[in-house]
Short mmCIF file of C-alpha atoms in Angstrom, two decimals:
data_model
loop_
_atom_site.label_atom_id
_atom_site.label_comp_id
_atom_site.label_asym_id
_atom_site.label_seq_id
_atom_site.Cartn_x
_atom_site.Cartn_y
_atom_site.Cartn_z
CA MET O 816 -9.75 -22.09 8.47
CA HIS O 817 -13.35 -22.68 7.51
CA PHE O 818 -16.40 -21.26 9.24
CA ALA O 819 -19.97 -20.81 8.05
CA PRO O 820 -20.57 -17.36 6.52
CA LEU O 821 -23.64 -15.31 7.39
CA PRO O 822 -25.99 -14.12 4.62
CA LEU O 823 -26.54 -10.41 4.11
CA SER O 824 -30.14 -10.91 5.24
CA SER O 825 -28.81 -11.49 8.78
CA LEU O 826 -27.05 -8.11 8.95
CA PRO O 827 -30.10 -6.05 10.09
CA ALA O 828 -30.49 -8.29 13.15
CA TRP O 829 -26.78 -7.94 13.97
CA CYS O 830 -27.02 -4.15 13.57
CA LYS O 831 -30.08 -3.94 15.82
CA LEU O 832 -28.38 -6.03 18.50
CA ASN O 833 -25.27 -3.80 18.39
CA ASN O 834 -27.02 -0.41 18.08
CA VAL O 835 -25.89 0.32 14.53
CA ASP O 836 -28.42 2.76 13.05
CA PHE O 837 -29.22 2.99 9.34
CA LEU O 838 -30.90 6.27 8.44
CA ASP O 839 -32.68 6.03 5.08
CA THR O 840 -30.07 3.52 3.87
CA ILE O 841 -29.60 -0.25 3.67
CA VAL O 842 -26.83 -2.67 2.71
CA SER O 843 -27.41 -4.27 -0.66
CA SER O 844 -25.50 -5.46 -3.71
CA SER O 845 -23.26 -2.71 -5.03
CA LYS O 846 -23.82 -1.12 -8.43
CA ILE O 847 -20.15 -0.20 -8.64
CA CYS O 848 -17.69 -2.54 -10.31
CA LEU O 849 -14.05 -1.56 -10.03
CA GLN O 850 -12.60 -4.96 -10.94
CA GLY O 851 -13.21 -5.21 -14.66
CA GLU O 852 -16.13 -7.32 -15.89
CA ASN O 853 -16.88 -8.68 -12.41
CA THR O 854 -20.24 -10.42 -12.20
CA SER O 855 -19.90 -11.06 -8.45
CA LEU O 856 -20.50 -7.56 -7.15
CA PRO O 857 -19.57 -6.54 -3.60
CA ASN O 858 -21.98 -5.16 -1.04
CA GLY O 859 -22.67 -1.44 -0.75
CA ILE O 860 -24.80 1.12 1.10
CA ILE O 861 -27.94 2.08 -0.85
CA THR O 862 -30.47 4.87 -0.18
CA THR O 863 -34.08 3.89 0.59
CA LYS O 864 -35.52 7.27 -0.39
CA THR O 865 -34.57 10.53 -2.09
CA LEU O 866 -31.94 12.38 -0.05
CA SER O 867 -30.69 15.95 -0.40
CA SER O 868 -28.07 18.12 1.24
CA VAL O 869 -28.60 21.04 -1.15
CA ASP O 870 -28.68 24.26 0.91
CA ALA O 871 -28.87 22.12 4.06
CA HIS O 872 -27.50 23.54 7.30
CA ASP O 873 -27.17 20.10 8.91
CA LEU O 874 -25.92 17.38 6.60
CA PRO O 875 -28.05 14.21 6.68
CA THR O 876 -26.55 11.31 8.68
CA LEU O 877 -26.76 8.00 6.83
CA LEU O 878 -25.18 5.58 9.27
CA ASP O 879 -24.28 5.73 12.99
CA ILE O 880 -21.90 3.13 14.48
CA PRO O 881 -21.31 3.18 18.27
CA SER O 882 -17.78 3.55 19.60
CA ASP O 883 -17.83 0.31 21.60
CA ILE O 884 -17.70 -1.88 18.48
CA ILE O 885 -15.06 0.11 16.55
CA LEU O 886 -11.93 -2.04 16.33
CA GLY O 887 -9.11 0.21 17.51
CA LYS O 888 -6.74 0.72 20.43
CA ASP O 889 -9.41 1.22 23.12
CA PHE O 890 -11.45 -1.75 21.91
CA LEU O 891 -8.39 -4.02 21.96
CA LEU O 892 -7.51 -2.94 25.50
CA GLU O 893 -11.05 -3.74 26.64
CA MET O 894 -10.98 -7.15 24.94
CA GLU O 895 -7.65 -7.91 26.58
CA ARG O 896 -9.28 -7.15 29.94
CA VAL O 897 -12.28 -9.47 29.43
CA ASP O 898 -10.78 -12.20 27.22
CA SER O 899 -7.95 -14.17 28.84
CA HIS O 900 -7.16 -15.98 25.59
CA PHE O 901 -6.68 -12.72 23.68
CA LYS O 902 -4.59 -11.36 26.56
CA GLN O 903 -2.40 -14.45 26.40
CA LEU O 904 -2.09 -14.15 22.62
CA ARG O 905 -1.22 -10.46 22.76
CA GLU O 906 1.41 -11.01 25.45
CA ALA O 907 3.01 -13.84 23.48
CA VAL O 908 3.04 -12.30 20.01
CA GLY O 909 1.57 -8.78 19.97
CA GLY O 910 2.22 -5.44 21.60
CA LYS O 911 4.26 -4.01 18.73
CA SER O 912 1.50 -2.12 16.89
CA ILE O 913 -2.26 -1.67 16.82
CA ARG O 914 -2.32 -3.15 13.30
CA GLU O 915 -0.65 -6.40 14.37
CA ASP O 916 -2.78 -6.67 17.51
CA ALA O 917 -5.94 -6.10 15.45
CA LYS O 918 -4.91 -8.91 13.09
CA LEU O 919 -4.36 -11.24 16.05
CA PHE O 920 -7.81 -10.29 17.32
CA LEU O 921 -9.38 -11.05 13.93
CA LEU O 922 -7.59 -14.40 13.84
CA LEU O 923 -9.07 -15.24 17.25
CA GLN O 924 -12.55 -14.23 16.01
CA MET O 925 -12.14 -16.62 13.07
CA THR O 926 -11.38 -19.34 15.60
CA ILE O 927 -14.43 -18.45 17.69
CA ALA O 928 -16.62 -18.37 14.56
CA ARG O 929 -15.35 -21.80 13.54
CA ASN O 930 -16.15 -23.19 16.98
CA ASN O 931 -19.60 -21.55 16.98
CA THR O 932 -20.51 -23.07 13.61
CA ASN O 933 -18.80 -26.45 13.94
CA VAL O 934 -21.08 -29.30 12.84
CA GLN O 935 -19.18 -31.69 15.12
CA PRO O 936 -19.84 -30.47 18.69
CA GLU O 937 -17.38 -32.96 20.15
CA THR O 938 -14.52 -31.13 18.41
CA THR O 939 -15.58 -27.69 19.64
CA LEU O 940 -13.24 -25.97 22.09
CA ASN O 941 -14.32 -23.21 24.44
CA ILE O 942 -11.97 -20.53 23.15
CA GLY O 943 -12.25 -16.75 23.49
CA VAL O 944 -15.13 -14.51 24.54
CA ASN O 945 -17.97 -14.00 22.09
CA ASN O 946 -18.34 -10.35 21.08
CA PRO O 947 -19.88 -8.41 18.16
CA TRP O 948 -16.90 -9.18 15.93
CA SER O 949 -17.25 -12.94 16.47
CA GLU O 950 -20.42 -12.72 14.39
CA TYR O 951 -19.52 -9.78 12.13
CA ILE O 952 -16.47 -11.58 10.80
CA ARG O 953 -18.85 -14.07 9.20
CA PHE O 954 -20.12 -11.28 6.90
CA LEU O 955 -16.61 -10.59 5.57
CA PRO O 956 -15.66 -12.06 2.18
CA GLU O 957 -13.50 -15.17 2.05
CA LYS O 958 -11.66 -13.90 -1.03
CA ILE O 959 -10.37 -10.34 -1.35
CA PRO O 960 -9.03 -9.41 -4.82
CA VAL O 961 -5.74 -7.99 -3.51
CA PRO O 962 -2.45 -9.33 -4.97
CA THR O 963 -1.40 -11.06 -1.73
CA MET O 964 -4.35 -13.43 -2.27
CA TRP O 965 -3.62 -14.05 -5.96
CA THR O 966 -2.29 -17.38 -7.17
CA GLU O 967 1.39 -17.64 -8.09
CA GLU O 968 0.46 -17.50 -11.79
CA GLU O 969 -1.59 -14.34 -11.21
CA LYS O 970 1.25 -12.70 -9.27
CA THR O 971 3.52 -13.31 -12.27
CA LEU O 972 1.36 -10.86 -14.23
CA LEU O 973 2.84 -8.08 -12.07
CA SER O 974 6.43 -8.82 -13.15
CA GLY O 975 8.19 -5.61 -14.11
CA THR O 976 5.57 -3.35 -12.50
CA SER O 977 6.13 -1.13 -9.48
CA LEU O 978 4.20 -3.72 -7.45
CA GLU O 979 6.57 -6.60 -8.15
CA ASN O 980 9.09 -5.86 -5.39
CA SER O 981 6.43 -4.59 -2.97
CA LEU O 982 4.44 -7.80 -3.35
CA THR O 983 7.51 -10.00 -2.97
CA ASN O 984 8.55 -8.16 0.19
CA LYS O 985 5.01 -8.31 1.59
CA MET O 986 4.74 -12.06 1.04
CA VAL O 987 8.11 -12.59 2.76
CA ALA O 988 6.93 -10.46 5.71
CA LEU O 989 3.62 -12.33 5.98
CA SER O 990 5.41 -15.68 5.92
CA ARG O 991 7.88 -14.50 8.55
CA ASP O 992 5.09 -13.19 10.80
CA PHE O 993 3.17 -16.44 10.45
CA GLU O 994 6.21 -18.51 11.44
CA ASN O 995 6.76 -16.18 14.39
CA LEU O 996 3.12 -16.69 15.41
CA ARG O 997 3.56 -20.45 15.27
CA GLU O 998 6.84 -20.44 17.16
CA LYS O 999 5.50 -18.29 20.00
CA THR O 1000 2.10 -19.97 20.41
CA ILE O 1001 2.63 -23.65 19.66
CA GLN O 1002 3.38 -24.35 23.33
CA ILE O 1003 0.22 -22.57 24.53
CA PRO O 1004 -2.25 -25.45 25.05
CA TRP O 1005 -5.34 -23.88 23.47
CA CYS O 1006 -3.32 -22.51 20.52
CA HIS O 1007 -1.78 -25.93 19.94
CA SER O 1008 -5.20 -27.61 19.97
CA CYS O 1009 -6.94 -25.02 17.78
CA TRP O 1010 -4.18 -24.05 15.36
CA TRP O 1011 -1.20 -26.36 15.23
CA LYS O 1012 -2.21 -29.95 16.04
CA GLU O 1013 -1.57 -31.90 12.84
CA ASP O 1014 -3.54 -35.04 13.71
CA GLY O 1015 -6.37 -33.31 15.59
CA PRO O 1016 -10.05 -33.03 14.61
CA LEU O 1017 -9.59 -29.41 13.48
CA GLN O 1018 -7.70 -28.27 10.40
CA PRO O 1019 -4.43 -26.58 11.43
CA LEU O 1020 -3.97 -22.87 10.86
CA LEU O 1021 -2.54 -22.12 7.41
CA LEU O 1022 -0.50 -19.26 6.00
CA SER O 1023 -3.49 -18.49 3.76
CA ASP O 1024 -5.54 -17.75 6.91
CA TRP O 1025 -3.00 -15.16 8.05
CA ILE O 1026 -2.90 -13.68 4.54
CA ARG O 1027 -6.69 -13.37 4.59
CA VAL O 1028 -6.65 -11.59 7.97
CA ASP O 1029 -4.03 -9.15 6.66
CA ALA O 1030 -6.08 -8.52 3.51
CA TRP O 1031 -9.21 -7.85 5.57
CA TYR O 1032 -7.45 -5.30 7.72
CA ARG O 1033 -5.56 -3.60 4.89
CA SER O 1034 -8.61 -3.26 2.64
CA ARG O 1035 -11.11 -2.24 5.34
CA SER O 1036 -9.24 -0.11 7.90
CA LEU O 1037 -9.67 3.66 8.10
CA GLU O 1038 -7.52 6.38 9.64
CA ILE O 1039 -8.95 8.74 12.26
CA GLU O 1040 -7.70 12.27 12.93
CA THR O 1041 -5.11 11.09 15.49
CA GLY O 1042 -3.48 8.90 12.84
CA GLU O 1043 -4.75 5.71 14.48
CA GLU O 1044 -6.09 2.98 12.21
CA VAL O 1045 -9.50 1.49 13.01
CA MET O 1046 -11.92 -0.99 11.49
CA VAL O 1047 -15.53 0.17 11.58
CA PRO O 1048 -18.12 -2.58 11.06
CA VAL O 1049 -20.74 -1.88 8.35
CA LEU O 1050 -19.00 1.37 7.40
CA ASP O 1051 -16.38 -0.88 5.80
CA MET O 1052 -19.05 -1.92 3.29
CA VAL O 1053 -19.17 1.59 1.78
CA ASN O 1054 -17.44 1.53 -1.60
CA HIS O 1055 -14.93 3.98 -3.04
CA SER O 1056 -15.43 6.66 -5.66
CA PHE O 1057 -13.12 9.39 -6.91
CA THR O 1058 -16.19 11.66 -6.79
CA PRO O 1059 -17.82 10.53 -3.51
CA ASN O 1060 -21.26 11.66 -2.38
CA ALA O 1061 -20.55 11.12 1.34
CA HIS O 1062 -17.82 11.16 3.95
CA TRP O 1063 -17.35 9.65 7.38
CA GLU O 1064 -16.70 11.44 10.66
CA HIS O 1065 -15.27 10.34 14.00
CA THR O 1066 -17.35 12.17 16.60
CA ALA O 1067 -16.33 13.51 20.02
CA ASN O 1068 -18.04 10.57 21.74
CA GLY O 1069 -16.10 8.11 19.57
CA ASN O 1070 -18.95 7.09 17.26
CA ALA O 1071 -18.47 6.80 13.51
CA LEU O 1072 -20.98 8.64 11.32
CA LEU O 1073 -21.55 8.34 7.58
CA VAL O 1074 -22.72 11.76 6.39
CA LEU O 1075 -24.01 12.98 3.03
CA ALA O 1076 -21.62 15.41 1.33
CA PRO O 1077 -22.73 19.06 0.78
CA ASP O 1078 -24.90 19.98 -2.22
CA ILE O 1079 -25.80 16.40 -3.11
CA LEU O 1080 -29.17 15.17 -4.40
CA LEU O 1081 -29.65 11.39 -4.53
CA ASP O 1082 -32.58 9.40 -5.85
CA GLU O 1083 -33.92 6.37 -4.05
CA GLY O 1084 -31.71 3.36 -4.78
CA SER O 1085 -28.53 5.42 -5.23
CA GLU O 1086 -25.28 4.02 -3.89
CA ILE O 1087 -23.44 5.90 -1.15
CA THR O 1088 -19.69 6.24 -1.75
CA ILE O 1089 -16.70 7.67 0.07
CA SER O 1090 -13.12 8.33 -1.01
CA TYR O 1091 -10.42 5.96 0.19
CA GLY O 1092 -7.89 8.72 -0.46
CA VAL O 1093 -5.76 9.77 -3.42
CA LYS O 1094 -3.43 6.87 -4.13
CA SER O 1095 -1.49 5.53 -7.09
CA ASP O 1096 -3.02 2.81 -9.25
CA ALA O 1097 -0.56 0.31 -7.79
CA GLU O 1098 -1.47 1.32 -4.22
CA ASN O 1099 -5.20 0.95 -4.91
CA LEU O 1100 -4.66 -2.48 -6.44
CA PHE O 1101 -2.34 -3.56 -3.63
CA ASN O 1102 -4.60 -2.45 -0.77
CA TYR O 1103 -8.12 -2.72 -2.19
CA GLY O 1104 -7.95 -4.90 -5.28
CA PHE O 1105 -9.14 -2.37 -7.87
CA ILE O 1106 -7.89 0.35 -10.22
CA ASP O 1107 -9.94 3.54 -10.25
CA SER O 1108 -10.31 4.59 -13.89
CA GLU O 1109 -11.90 7.92 -12.87
CA VAL O 1110 -8.67 9.28 -11.38
CA PRO O 1111 -7.22 11.88 -13.80
CA LEU O 1112 -3.74 11.66 -12.27
CA THR O 1113 -1.83 8.40 -12.53
CA SER O 1114 1.30 7.76 -10.53
CA LEU O 1115 3.73 5.05 -9.56
CA ILE O 1116 6.45 4.65 -6.97
CA LEU O 1117 9.82 3.03 -7.69
CA ASP O 1118 12.60 2.19 -5.25
CA VAL O 1119 15.81 4.12 -5.82
CA GLU O 1120 19.16 2.65 -4.84
CA PRO O 1121 22.30 4.66 -3.97
CA ILE O 1122 24.95 4.61 -6.70
CA ALA O 1123 26.78 1.29 -6.31
CA THR O 1124 30.24 2.82 -6.83
CA ASP O 1125 29.64 5.77 -4.50
CA PRO O 1126 31.96 5.53 -1.46
CA LEU O 1127 29.43 7.60 0.49
CA ARG O 1128 26.40 5.46 -0.40
CA VAL O 1129 26.04 3.89 3.07
CA ALA O 1130 26.31 7.25 4.82
CA LYS O 1131 23.83 8.83 2.41
CA ALA O 1132 21.26 6.07 2.95
CA ALA O 1133 21.65 6.31 6.73
CA ALA O 1134 21.40 10.10 6.75
CA PHE O 1135 18.34 10.14 4.50
CA GLY O 1136 16.52 7.96 7.01
CA LYS O 1137 13.67 6.90 4.72
CA ARG O 1138 13.26 4.36 1.97
CA PRO O 1139 14.63 6.15 -1.12
CA SER O 1140 12.01 6.23 -3.86
CA VAL O 1141 10.77 8.24 -6.81
CA ARG O 1142 7.13 9.04 -7.43
CA ILE O 1143 6.32 9.57 -11.11
CA PHE O 1144 3.08 11.30 -12.06
CA GLY O 1145 1.16 11.06 -15.31
CA HIS O 1146 -1.07 14.10 -15.79
CA SER O 1147 -4.35 14.32 -17.70
CA ASN O 1148 -2.70 16.59 -20.32
CA GLY O 1149 -0.30 13.80 -21.27
CA GLU O 1150 2.71 15.27 -19.48
CA THR O 1151 4.64 13.73 -16.60
CA SER O 1152 6.48 14.96 -13.53
CA TRP O 1153 8.49 13.27 -10.82
CA ASP O 1154 9.50 13.76 -7.21
CA CYS O 1155 12.61 12.14 -5.76
CA PRO O 1156 14.31 14.02 -2.90
CA PHE O 1157 16.97 11.34 -2.49
CA VAL O 1158 18.37 11.65 -6.01
CA TYR O 1159 19.75 15.13 -5.28
CA LEU O 1160 21.65 13.77 -2.29
CA ALA O 1161 22.75 10.69 -4.23
CA CYS O 1162 24.42 12.74 -6.97
CA LEU O 1163 26.56 14.90 -4.64
CA ASN O 1164 30.25 14.35 -3.92
CA GLU O 1165 32.65 15.66 -1.29
CA GLU O 1166 34.22 18.04 -3.80
CA ASP O 1167 30.80 19.63 -4.29
CA GLY O 1168 30.67 20.58 -0.61
CA LEU O 1169 29.03 17.53 0.96
CA GLU O 1170 30.50 16.26 4.23
CA PHE O 1171 29.57 13.65 6.84
CA LYS O 1172 30.73 13.77 10.45
CA THR O 1173 30.20 11.40 13.37
CA VAL O 1174 29.48 13.32 16.57
CA GLN O 1175 29.57 11.85 20.06
CA LYS O 1176 26.61 12.75 22.28
CA VAL O 1177 26.67 13.43 26.03
CA ASP O 1178 25.41 9.91 26.78
CA GLY O 1179 28.30 8.40 24.82
CA SER O 1180 26.29 7.40 21.76
CA GLN O 1181 27.20 8.63 18.30
CA SER O 1182 25.13 10.38 15.66
CA LEU O 1183 25.70 11.08 11.99
CA LYS O 1184 25.74 14.73 10.93
CA VAL O 1185 25.45 16.01 7.36
CA PHE O 1186 27.03 19.27 6.21
CA TRP O 1187 26.51 21.13 2.95
CA GLN O 1188 28.81 24.05 2.25
CA ASP O 1189 29.87 23.86 5.94
CA VAL O 1190 26.25 24.25 7.13
CA ASP O 1191 24.59 21.51 9.23
CA VAL O 1192 21.71 20.12 7.14
CA THR O 1193 21.18 16.86 9.05
CA GLU O 1194 17.46 17.56 9.41
CA SER O 1195 17.08 18.60 5.76
CA THR O 1196 18.50 15.68 3.80
CA ASP O 1197 15.29 15.58 1.73
CA GLN O 1198 15.72 19.23 0.71
CA PHE O 1199 18.82 19.07 -1.46
CA GLU O 1200 16.96 20.17 -4.60
CA ARG O 1201 16.46 23.47 -2.78
CA LEU O 1202 19.88 23.47 -1.09
CA ILE O 1203 21.82 23.20 -4.37
CA SER O 1204 19.95 26.20 -5.81
CA GLY O 1205 22.44 28.97 -6.48
CA HIS O 1206 25.45 26.65 -6.24
CA GLU O 1207 28.13 27.46 -8.80
CA ARG O 1208 27.76 23.94 -10.23
CA GLU O 1209 23.96 23.82 -9.97
CA ASP O 1210 23.51 22.91 -13.65
CA ILE O 1211 25.99 20.06 -13.38
CA LEU O 1212 24.34 18.72 -10.21
CA LYS O 1213 20.90 18.78 -11.85
CA PHE O 1214 22.40 17.11 -14.92
CA ARG O 1215 23.66 14.28 -12.72
CA ALA O 1216 20.26 13.92 -11.02
CA LEU O 1217 18.46 13.76 -14.36
CA ASN O 1218 20.80 11.07 -15.62
CA LEU O 1219 20.21 8.99 -12.49
CA MET O 1220 16.46 9.32 -12.98
CA ARG O 1221 16.67 8.39 -16.64
CA ASP O 1222 18.69 5.28 -15.80
CA ARG O 1223 16.17 4.21 -13.14
CA ILE O 1224 13.20 4.66 -15.48
CA GLU O 1225 15.02 2.88 -18.30
CA LEU O 1226 15.71 -0.07 -15.98
CA GLN O 1227 12.01 -0.34 -15.09
CA LEU O 1228 10.96 -0.20 -18.74
CA GLU O 1229 13.43 -2.98 -19.51
CA ARG O 1230 11.93 -5.10 -16.71
CA LEU O 1231 8.43 -4.61 -18.08
CA GLN O 1232 9.56 -5.50 -21.58
CA ALA O 1233 11.49 -8.57 -20.40
CA SER O 1234 8.42 -9.98 -18.64
CA GLU O 1235 6.05 -9.61 -21.61
CA GLU O 1236 6.71 -13.08 -22.98
CA ILE O 1237 5.87 -14.94 -19.78
CA VAL O 1238 2.80 -12.75 -19.25
CA GLU O 1239 1.57 -13.63 -22.74
CA THR O 1240 1.73 -17.34 -21.93
CA LEU O 1241 -0.59 -16.85 -18.94
CA LEU O 1242 -3.25 -14.76 -20.65
CA ASP O 1243 -6.71 -16.23 -21.12
CA GLY O 1244 -5.71 -19.42 -19.36
CA GLU O 1245 -7.73 -21.24 -16.73
CA MET O 1246 -5.11 -20.47 -14.07
CA VAL O 1247 -5.86 -16.73 -14.05
CA ASP O 1248 -9.06 -15.08 -12.85
CA PRO O 1249 -10.44 -12.77 -15.60
CA ASN O 1250 -10.82 -9.78 -13.24
CA THR O 1251 -7.33 -10.26 -11.85
CA GLN O 1252 -5.98 -10.44 -15.39
CA ALA O 1253 -7.81 -7.26 -16.38
CA ASN O 1254 -6.42 -5.34 -13.39
CA ALA O 1255 -2.87 -6.61 -13.87
CA LEU O 1256 -2.84 -5.79 -17.59
CA GLU O 1257 -4.31 -2.35 -16.94
CA LEU O 1258 -1.58 -1.62 -14.39
CA ARG O 1259 1.10 -2.80 -16.83
CA GLN O 1260 -0.26 -0.55 -19.57
CA ILE O 1261 -0.61 2.48 -17.28
CA GLU O 1262 2.92 2.16 -15.96
CA THR O 1263 4.44 1.47 -19.38
CA ASP O 1264 2.77 4.60 -20.77
CA VAL O 1265 3.76 6.84 -17.86
CA LEU O 1266 7.35 5.58 -17.78
CA GLY O 1267 7.69 5.98 -21.54
CA VAL O 1268 6.54 9.60 -21.48
CA ALA O 1269 8.69 10.37 -18.42
CA TYR O 1270 11.74 8.84 -20.09
CA GLY O 1271 11.25 10.99 -23.17
CA ALA O 1272 10.71 14.16 -21.13
CA ILE O 1273 13.84 13.61 -19.04
CA ASN O 1274 15.85 12.92 -22.18
CA GLU O 1275 14.74 16.30 -23.53
CA GLU O 1276 15.79 18.01 -20.30
CA ILE O 1277 19.18 16.31 -20.47
CA SER O 1278 19.57 17.37 -24.09
CA ASP O 1279 18.72 20.99 -23.24
CA LEU O 1280 21.07 21.06 -20.25
CA SER O 1281 23.91 19.56 -22.27
CA LYS O 1282 23.96 22.77 -24.33
CA VAL O 1283 24.84 24.83 -21.25
CA SER O 1284 28.51 25.81 -21.51
CA SER O 1285 29.60 24.32 -18.17
CA ILE O 1286 28.04 20.96 -19.03
CA SER O 1287 29.17 20.90 -22.67
CA GLN O 1288 32.73 21.55 -21.48
CA LEU O 1289 32.37 18.75 -18.93
CA LEU O 1290 31.07 16.33 -21.56
CA THR O 1291 33.89 17.26 -23.92
CA SER O 1292 36.51 16.65 -21.23
CA VAL O 1293 34.94 13.28 -20.39
CA GLN O 1294 35.03 12.26 -24.06
CA VAL O 1295 38.68 13.32 -24.33
CA ASP O 1296 39.56 11.38 -21.16
CA THR O 1297 37.74 8.30 -22.43
CA LYS O 1298 39.50 8.50 -25.76
CA TYR O 1299 42.87 8.87 -24.03
CA ASP O 1300 42.17 5.94 -21.69
CA ASN O 1301 41.08 3.72 -24.60
CA PRO O 1302 43.47 4.38 -27.51
CA CYS O 1303 42.21 1.34 -29.41
CA ALA O 1304 38.99 3.28 -30.00
CA GLU O 1305 40.90 5.28 -32.63
CA SER O 1306 41.78 2.13 -34.57
CA ASN O 1307 38.25 0.80 -34.84
CA GLU O 1308 37.72 2.37 -38.24
CA GLU O 1309 41.01 0.97 -39.59
CA ASP O 1310 40.10 -2.48 -38.29
CA ASP O 1311 36.83 -2.29 -40.15
CA PHE O 1312 38.63 -1.48 -43.41
CA SER O 1313 41.05 -4.34 -42.95
#
């Protein structure tokens, strides 16, 4: 969907009309580049004079955005009250989450913006109620450097990384949501005319439009203290830094304030930055389109599957209740660590003391209960690393967990290695944006390095544990059993001589 963008020079007028106050700051081209050698820099908030919070009792306010233009739950309820088209859209498709309703609202604002800027008045339809976001959306970038907006060739660069499955699943979800939107709105007359009419004067709505709306929301939303996500106009132009010089506050009256951090001295022309939160390199790339090289701690998240041959795998997955995953950290000293609560549950058997029971509730429904050593641990299925402490077979249980982790890391390293050839064929070609290529290659290198170190460290732990008497006896018995089950193994040497 095409609509005419607004130049940055029009932002002061929009801010004045909507009571957004800049205090000794302006929006200008950013001096920060987090996407490689990017010559097309984003916008940022810049100081117009020297500012200081050194020894200050009251921290200087840099930006004040009124509550009535903050895109959140209350704003959406108000728009539903005054805009019959949004109400109709929300009743047909929305109502499941604030995030999805906000994306529907942004999609409607794109439609309003297109109608407001249409060069063919006869094709304009009177859709929606104009509001501050109908204009503000025209300041938002058409292209966001997040992987969901990459070309298929660019997405291939992420093969073997921790983002590969996440991106695939996200694209499937976006496509499914778009088809659901079409199915539930195609019979609504104004939706059919604006979005779905193939032979009409307006270009039909495309999947790429829905992907853009999702990218806007994901890359620009903030979380307030209640856990609610909101989009704050103008504040969403403040760029990220691992060492920010400001932070934002949600005041009692609902306004959003950008405030200088304590003990900061900034010259005129300095860029104001906030922290988007401590996230892995893959998360930053997925949500914001950059990798922060200043972060001293690297990390990645991998899905973890229950053991395929485990007869209790379905019960374990259900009892755990969350998506099983491992988070692997690469520290600034070159060492690694990992956190995977599920792996300690995955490696347990009934003979170790693990038991599942189905209990019938008063209302007739059934619930799954988990017992460890005859104690109900249903609410602590992510605490088995602690629960196995002191168990007579603790060393063996940890040995199993380490082997599962080593296998998972080895599998990921193999995936990265297997995708190298196809990645090489795409490098420096015209089909791949240079900044996208730089980010993808940096992520591949970071994850390869972290996984390699983690694999070596876990191997050392396994080697050390294998010297413990209980484990060495176990390994010996396994070798004897294997040799007994496969007698031809003894004849291999004779076959070689013959």
